[in-house]
Amino acid sequence: MKTHKLPFRLAYGVLALSAGIVTHPISDWVICSIALLISLIAVIICALRTLFPHTAWLFLFFGLLSAFLFGNGRYRLSVDLLEGVENGYCTDFVQLDSRWTNTYGKYTAEVTTDDGRHWKAYSQRPDTTLEPGSVLHVSGYRSRFQAPVYPYQFDEETYYHSKGFSGKWYFDGLVLIRTQREPSLRNQIIDRIRSWPVRPATRAFYLAMITGEKGDIETEDREAFSRSGLVHILAVSGLHVGLIVAFVNGVFFFSVFRQTEWGRWMVWAISLIALWFFVYISGSSSSVLRAAIMFSAVATARALKRKAATPEAVWLSAYLLLLINPYEVYALGFQLSFAAVFSIVYGHAFVQNWIRERYGSSKKTKVLSLLSVSFWAQLGTSPITLYHFHQFPNFFLFSNVLFLPFVPILLGLGILLTLWSGWSIPPVWLFHLVDGAVNIFNYGVHWVSNLPGSVTEGIYLSKIQAWLCLSFVVVVIIAMYQRNLKAWGLGIILLSVLPFAREGKTDAYWVHHFRENTILEMEEANGVQLYMADTTLQSAFFRQTKFWRSSRGVQSVSVSYWEFQPLEEGGENDYFAVSGDSILQQFRQSSP
């Protein structure tokens, strides 16, 4: 039985580095120094392989150990700037790193203090004309990000730490010290797109596709793309980077430049300049950087007339991104990007070979290939999206086959308008053409999202279940390549364990400590009954426990006033437990 070799060499280094990051180190520069020393020893062993030909396994061991230790130390060096923030009121000088934006009714920006810490800033009525680089003297309340208290609650701490923020800062005083008058090139392009005489939805569509700014997208449009399985179109990713590279290569495809050595390197240089310029314009997110490193590695290999190993380029980009920012391993964008590309590079590549052998270069091959890419991307990312968003787009295959072929056209029109408007005013008919095309595209997306059964909601996976699902995807790919019945059997075992790995408790009551108040929650036949002394906390409490209640199948919630003696283990931190026997006893004694 024929088997296929999995290109997986660099993956070991990435996995070792990731393991070092997530094990939470206890040292910093010492571990980094040890790691570098071990790496040096590994290189020496590799150089002496001609004298000692049986040392390959020793080199692998030292290499993985150094990657693990370096991940430990690099994470600690990074986390020192992110943790240790004290809650309290303070004043300081800050530099504005981004423009003020109105997101869901709140003005937010990014600022940096002299100690190198980055902060998520909030203000009621800031000067939205200030450009990044301006220096401000601010005052306000500064606090840490909130760690999740309940299952399935948004993990604010991990999310913002993965983006390099130390904490949040609510400004109530702001004085301009020095202004930055000239906007950056990226902000100039954003302003240029926002000045287009088209519908707001069209401007928001191109701001997301070209610059990565998604704050202008209406909630209804965002939900429509998510429900139809097309939300990846709005996030600048490998799809958009690939289109840029394909466009540049297409321009020079029939060029005489490709026939000469210097011409080939000229095409390589132009491709990389265009690629990394787009990375800068789009905001340099994880998915864009991953794709840019991949395409750069593949383009360089081709310029050198060497075989381009796409799987190795994937792992190389992961390794470099984690070295730059270890917290990326916790970032949702990083996880989704690499889960999708892992499934496509390994899973789709296998199916693609079978499709070509069966159907050749026919139109059916193109349609089946597009279906395969959509299927494997969805399969790889589903465990992560289900864990975070608790819904599954049922028509993702249909919508991707229907809409993805039009994305290159829309992106090309947007880039054309952006470049044209930088030199002169484009003709009105071109704006009308672009506006109409995006309007029809959005109408189709909304139509798919509103179809009966377009999405399955209320799917809650625990962390263990998400890991089991991801492991199942890996096992399926290995089983396909190796034609191994044992691997298929392991996959079946992983699926059979899923129902027994749920998260949460099945107790009849819970005691909550929420904002220094005690709340008793009791299960009833038709829902839950809440007893609290401060009923003004009802809305905030409902928002924080929304997904946890839904995961338990709670249909209705009733609230009653009841005053409790405070818990002895109170404090500022919120928590919930089932060990509040004294609270339950108070309730039973005082109830009629």
CSV table of C-alpha atoms in Angstrom, one decimal, residues 240-511:
chain,number,residue,atom,x,y,z
A,240,HIS,CA,-5.5,38.7,0.2
A,241,VAL,CA,-1.7,38.4,0.3
A,242,GLY,CA,-1.8,35.6,-2.2
A,243,LEU,CA,-3.9,37.7,-4.6
A,244,ILE,CA,-1.3,40.5,-4.4
A,245,VAL,CA,1.5,38.1,-5.2
A,246,ALA,CA,-0.5,36.5,-8.0
A,247,PHE,CA,-1.2,39.9,-9.5
A,248,VAL,CA,2.5,40.9,-9.5
A,249,ASN,CA,3.6,37.5,-11.0
A,250,GLY,CA,0.8,37.7,-13.6
A,251,VAL,CA,2.1,41.1,-14.8
A,252,PHE,CA,5.5,39.6,-15.4
A,253,PHE,CA,4.4,36.1,-16.5
A,254,PHE,CA,5.1,36.7,-20.2
A,255,SER,CA,7.9,39.1,-19.6
A,256,VAL,CA,11.3,38.7,-21.0
A,257,PHE,CA,12.6,39.4,-17.5
A,258,ARG,CA,11.9,35.8,-16.5
A,259,GLN,CA,14.3,34.5,-19.2
A,260,THR,CA,17.4,36.0,-17.6
A,261,GLU,CA,19.1,35.7,-14.3
A,262,TRP,CA,18.9,39.4,-13.4
A,263,GLY,CA,15.4,39.6,-14.6
A,264,ARG,CA,14.3,36.7,-12.4
A,265,TRP,CA,15.7,38.5,-9.3
A,266,MET,CA,14.1,41.8,-10.4
A,267,VAL,CA,10.7,40.1,-10.4
A,268,TRP,CA,11.5,38.6,-7.0
A,269,ALA,CA,12.5,42.0,-5.6
A,270,ILE,CA,9.3,43.7,-7.0
A,271,SER,CA,7.1,40.9,-5.6
A,272,LEU,CA,8.6,41.2,-2.1
A,273,ILE,CA,8.4,45.0,-2.1
A,274,ALA,CA,4.7,44.9,-3.1
A,275,LEU,CA,4.1,42.1,-0.6
A,276,TRP,CA,5.6,43.8,2.4
A,277,PHE,CA,4.2,47.2,1.4
A,278,PHE,CA,0.7,45.6,1.6
A,279,VAL,CA,1.7,44.1,5.0
A,280,TYR,CA,2.4,47.6,6.3
A,281,ILE,CA,-0.8,49.1,4.8
A,282,SER,CA,-3.0,46.3,6.2
A,283,GLY,CA,-1.8,46.7,9.8
A,284,SER,CA,0.7,43.8,10.1
A,285,SER,CA,-1.7,41.3,11.8
A,286,SER,CA,-0.6,37.7,12.6
A,287,SER,CA,-2.3,36.2,9.5
A,288,VAL,CA,-0.8,38.8,7.2
A,289,LEU,CA,2.7,38.4,8.6
A,290,ARG,CA,2.4,34.6,8.5
A,291,ALA,CA,1.4,34.7,4.8
A,292,ALA,CA,4.1,37.3,4.0
A,293,ILE,CA,6.9,35.2,5.5
A,294,MET,CA,5.5,32.1,3.7
A,295,PHE,CA,5.4,33.8,0.3
A,296,SER,CA,8.8,35.4,0.8
A,297,ALA,CA,10.4,32.1,1.6
A,298,VAL,CA,8.7,30.4,-1.4
A,299,ALA,CA,9.6,33.2,-3.8
A,300,THR,CA,13.2,33.2,-2.6
A,301,ALA,CA,13.4,29.4,-3.2
A,302,ARG,CA,12.0,29.8,-6.7
A,303,ALA,CA,14.4,32.6,-7.5
A,304,LEU,CA,17.3,30.3,-6.4
A,305,LYS,CA,15.8,27.6,-8.7
A,306,ARG,CA,15.1,25.4,-5.7
A,307,LYS,CA,12.0,23.4,-4.9
A,308,ALA,CA,9.7,25.4,-2.7
A,309,ALA,CA,8.5,23.5,0.4
A,310,THR,CA,5.3,25.2,1.4
A,311,PRO,CA,4.8,23.2,4.6
A,312,GLU,CA,8.3,24.1,5.8
A,313,ALA,CA,7.5,27.8,5.0
A,314,VAL,CA,4.4,27.5,7.2
A,315,TRP,CA,6.5,26.3,10.2
A,316,LEU,CA,9.2,28.8,9.6
A,317,SER,CA,6.7,31.7,9.7
A,318,ALA,CA,5.3,30.3,13.0
A,319,TYR,CA,8.7,30.0,14.5
A,320,LEU,CA,9.7,33.6,13.6
A,321,LEU,CA,6.4,35.1,14.8
A,322,LEU,CA,6.8,33.3,18.2
A,323,LEU,CA,10.3,34.5,18.6
A,324,ILE,CA,9.2,38.1,18.0
A,325,ASN,CA,6.1,37.9,20.3
A,326,PRO,CA,5.7,34.7,22.4
A,327,TYR,CA,2.2,35.9,23.4
A,328,GLU,CA,1.1,35.2,19.8
A,329,VAL,CA,0.6,31.6,20.7
A,330,TYR,CA,-2.5,32.7,22.7
A,331,ALA,CA,-3.8,35.1,20.0
A,332,LEU,CA,-7.0,34.0,18.3
A,333,GLY,CA,-5.8,35.4,14.9
A,334,PHE,CA,-2.5,33.4,15.2
A,335,GLN,CA,-4.4,30.2,16.1
A,336,LEU,CA,-7.0,30.5,13.4
A,337,SER,CA,-4.4,31.5,10.7
A,338,PHE,CA,-2.2,28.5,11.4
A,339,ALA,CA,-5.0,26.0,11.9
A,340,ALA,CA,-6.4,27.0,8.5
A,341,VAL,CA,-3.1,26.9,6.6
A,342,PHE,CA,-2.1,23.7,8.3
A,343,SER,CA,-5.3,22.0,7.2
A,344,ILE,CA,-5.0,23.4,3.7
A,345,VAL,CA,-1.3,22.7,3.2
A,346,TYR,CA,-1.5,19.1,4.4
A,347,GLY,CA,-5.2,18.0,4.0
A,348,HIS,CA,-6.1,19.9,0.8
A,349,ALA,CA,-2.7,19.1,-0.8
A,350,PHE,CA,-3.4,15.4,-0.4
A,351,VAL,CA,-6.9,15.7,-1.9
A,352,GLN,CA,-5.7,18.0,-4.7
A,353,ASN,CA,-3.3,15.3,-5.9
A,354,TRP,CA,-6.2,12.8,-6.0
A,355,ILE,CA,-8.5,15.3,-7.9
A,356,ARG,CA,-5.9,16.0,-10.5
A,357,GLU,CA,-5.2,12.3,-11.1
A,358,ARG,CA,-8.9,11.7,-11.5
A,359,TYR,CA,-10.1,14.7,-13.5
A,360,GLY,CA,-7.0,16.2,-15.0
A,361,SER,CA,-7.3,20.0,-15.7
A,362,SER,CA,-11.0,20.2,-16.3
A,363,LYS,CA,-13.4,22.8,-14.9
A,364,LYS,CA,-14.6,20.1,-12.5
A,365,THR,CA,-11.1,20.1,-11.0
A,366,LYS,CA,-11.2,23.8,-10.3
A,367,VAL,CA,-14.6,23.5,-8.6
A,368,LEU,CA,-13.6,20.5,-6.6
A,369,SER,CA,-10.3,22.2,-5.5
A,370,LEU,CA,-12.2,25.2,-4.3
A,371,LEU,CA,-14.6,23.0,-2.3
A,372,SER,CA,-11.6,21.1,-0.9
A,373,VAL,CA,-9.8,24.3,0.2
A,374,SER,CA,-13.0,25.6,1.9
A,375,PHE,CA,-13.7,22.3,3.6
A,376,TRP,CA,-10.2,21.8,5.0
A,377,ALA,CA,-10.0,25.5,6.2
A,378,GLN,CA,-13.3,25.1,7.9
A,379,LEU,CA,-12.3,21.7,9.4
A,380,GLY,CA,-9.1,23.1,10.8
A,381,THR,CA,-10.5,26.2,12.3
A,382,SER,CA,-13.9,24.8,13.6
A,383,PRO,CA,-12.6,23.6,17.0
A,384,ILE,CA,-11.3,27.1,17.7
A,385,THR,CA,-14.3,29.0,16.4
A,386,LEU,CA,-16.7,26.7,18.2
A,387,TYR,CA,-14.8,27.2,21.4
A,388,HIS,CA,-14.9,31.0,21.1
A,389,PHE,CA,-18.0,31.8,19.2
A,390,HIS,CA,-20.3,28.8,19.8
A,391,GLN,CA,-21.8,28.6,16.3
A,392,PHE,CA,-21.2,26.8,13.0
A,393,PRO,CA,-22.1,28.1,9.5
A,394,ASN,CA,-23.9,25.2,7.8
A,395,PHE,CA,-23.7,26.7,4.2
A,396,PHE,CA,-19.9,27.5,4.3
A,397,LEU,CA,-19.2,25.3,1.3
A,398,PHE,CA,-22.0,26.8,-0.8
A,399,SER,CA,-21.1,30.4,0.1
A,400,ASN,CA,-17.4,30.0,-0.5
A,401,VAL,CA,-17.9,28.5,-3.9
A,402,LEU,CA,-20.4,31.1,-4.8
A,403,PHE,CA,-18.6,34.3,-3.5
A,404,LEU,CA,-14.9,33.6,-3.4
A,405,PRO,CA,-14.3,33.8,-7.2
A,406,PHE,CA,-15.5,37.5,-7.0
A,407,VAL,CA,-13.1,38.5,-4.2
A,408,PRO,CA,-10.1,39.0,-6.6
A,409,ILE,CA,-12.2,41.3,-8.8
A,410,LEU,CA,-13.4,43.4,-5.8
A,411,LEU,CA,-10.0,43.6,-4.2
A,412,GLY,CA,-8.5,44.6,-7.6
A,413,LEU,CA,-11.1,47.3,-8.0
A,414,GLY,CA,-10.4,48.6,-4.5
A,415,ILE,CA,-6.6,48.7,-5.0
A,416,LEU,CA,-7.1,50.5,-8.4
A,417,LEU,CA,-9.3,53.1,-6.7
A,418,THR,CA,-6.9,53.6,-3.9
A,419,LEU,CA,-3.9,54.1,-6.2
A,420,TRP,CA,-5.8,56.2,-8.6
A,421,SER,CA,-7.2,58.5,-5.9
A,422,GLY,CA,-3.6,59.1,-4.7
A,423,TRP,CA,-2.7,60.7,-8.1
A,424,SER,CA,-6.0,62.3,-9.2
A,425,ILE,CA,-9.7,62.1,-8.8
A,426,PRO,CA,-11.1,58.9,-10.3
A,427,PRO,CA,-14.1,59.1,-12.6
A,428,VAL,CA,-17.5,59.0,-11.0
A,429,TRP,CA,-18.6,56.0,-13.1
A,430,LEU,CA,-15.8,53.9,-11.5
A,431,PHE,CA,-17.0,54.8,-8.0
A,432,HIS,CA,-20.6,53.8,-9.1
A,433,LEU,CA,-19.2,50.5,-10.5
A,434,VAL,CA,-17.4,49.6,-7.3
A,435,ASP,CA,-20.3,50.7,-5.1
A,436,GLY,CA,-22.8,48.6,-7.1
A,437,ALA,CA,-20.5,45.6,-7.1
A,438,VAL,CA,-20.0,45.6,-3.4
A,439,ASN,CA,-23.7,46.3,-2.8
A,440,ILE,CA,-24.6,43.2,-4.8
A,441,PHE,CA,-21.9,41.1,-3.0
A,442,ASN,CA,-23.2,42.2,0.4
A,443,TYR,CA,-26.8,41.5,-0.7
A,444,GLY,CA,-25.8,38.0,-1.6
A,445,VAL,CA,-24.0,37.4,1.7
A,446,HIS,CA,-27.1,38.6,3.6
A,447,TRP,CA,-29.3,36.3,1.5
A,448,VAL,CA,-27.2,33.3,2.4
A,449,SER,CA,-27.1,34.2,6.1
A,450,ASN,CA,-30.9,34.6,6.3
A,451,LEU,CA,-31.6,31.2,4.7
A,452,PRO,CA,-33.4,28.7,7.1
A,453,GLY,CA,-30.8,26.6,8.9
A,454,SER,CA,-27.9,28.8,7.8
A,455,VAL,CA,-26.2,28.5,11.2
A,456,THR,CA,-26.2,26.1,14.1
A,457,GLU,CA,-26.0,28.0,17.4
A,458,GLY,CA,-25.4,27.0,21.0
A,459,ILE,CA,-22.4,24.7,20.5
A,460,TYR,CA,-20.2,24.9,23.5
A,461,LEU,CA,-16.9,23.1,23.6
A,462,SER,CA,-14.7,22.9,26.7
A,463,LYS,CA,-10.9,23.4,26.3
A,464,ILE,CA,-10.4,19.6,26.5
A,465,GLN,CA,-13.0,19.1,23.8
A,466,ALA,CA,-11.4,21.7,21.5
A,467,TRP,CA,-8.0,20.0,21.9
A,468,LEU,CA,-9.6,16.6,21.2
A,469,CYS,CA,-11.1,18.0,18.0
A,470,LEU,CA,-7.8,19.6,16.9
A,471,SER,CA,-6.1,16.3,17.6
A,472,PHE,CA,-8.7,14.5,15.5
A,473,VAL,CA,-7.9,16.8,12.5
A,474,VAL,CA,-4.2,16.0,12.8
A,475,VAL,CA,-4.8,12.3,13.2
A,476,VAL,CA,-7.1,12.3,10.1
A,477,ILE,CA,-4.3,14.0,8.0
A,478,ILE,CA,-1.7,11.5,9.2
A,479,ALA,CA,-4.1,8.6,8.5
A,480,MET,CA,-4.6,9.8,4.9
A,481,TYR,CA,-0.9,10.2,4.2
A,482,GLN,CA,0.2,6.9,5.9
A,483,ARG,CA,-2.9,4.8,5.0
A,484,ASN,CA,-2.7,3.5,8.6
A,485,LEU,CA,-5.8,1.8,10.1
A,486,LYS,CA,-4.4,2.4,13.6
A,487,ALA,CA,-4.5,6.2,13.0
A,488,TRP,CA,-8.1,5.9,11.9
A,489,GLY,CA,-8.9,3.9,15.0
A,490,LEU,CA,-7.3,6.6,17.2
A,491,GLY,CA,-9.4,9.2,15.4
A,492,ILE,CA,-12.6,7.2,16.3
A,493,ILE,CA,-11.5,7.0,19.9
A,494,LEU,CA,-10.9,10.8,20.1
A,495,LEU,CA,-14.5,11.4,18.8
A,496,SER,CA,-16.0,8.9,21.2
A,497,VAL,CA,-14.3,10.6,24.2
A,498,LEU,CA,-15.8,14.1,23.3
A,499,PRO,CA,-19.2,13.8,25.1
A,500,PHE,CA,-17.4,13.0,28.4
A,501,ALA,CA,-15.1,16.0,28.3
A,502,ARG,CA,-17.6,18.7,28.9
A,503,GLU,CA,-16.8,21.7,31.2
A,504,GLY,CA,-19.0,23.0,34.0
A,505,LYS,CA,-20.9,21.8,37.1
A,506,THR,CA,-24.2,20.2,37.5
A,507,ASP,CA,-24.9,21.4,41.0
A,508,ALA,CA,-28.3,22.7,42.1
A,509,TYR,CA,-27.0,26.0,43.3
A,510,TRP,CA,-24.0,28.4,42.9
A,511,VAL,CA,-22.8,31.2,45.1
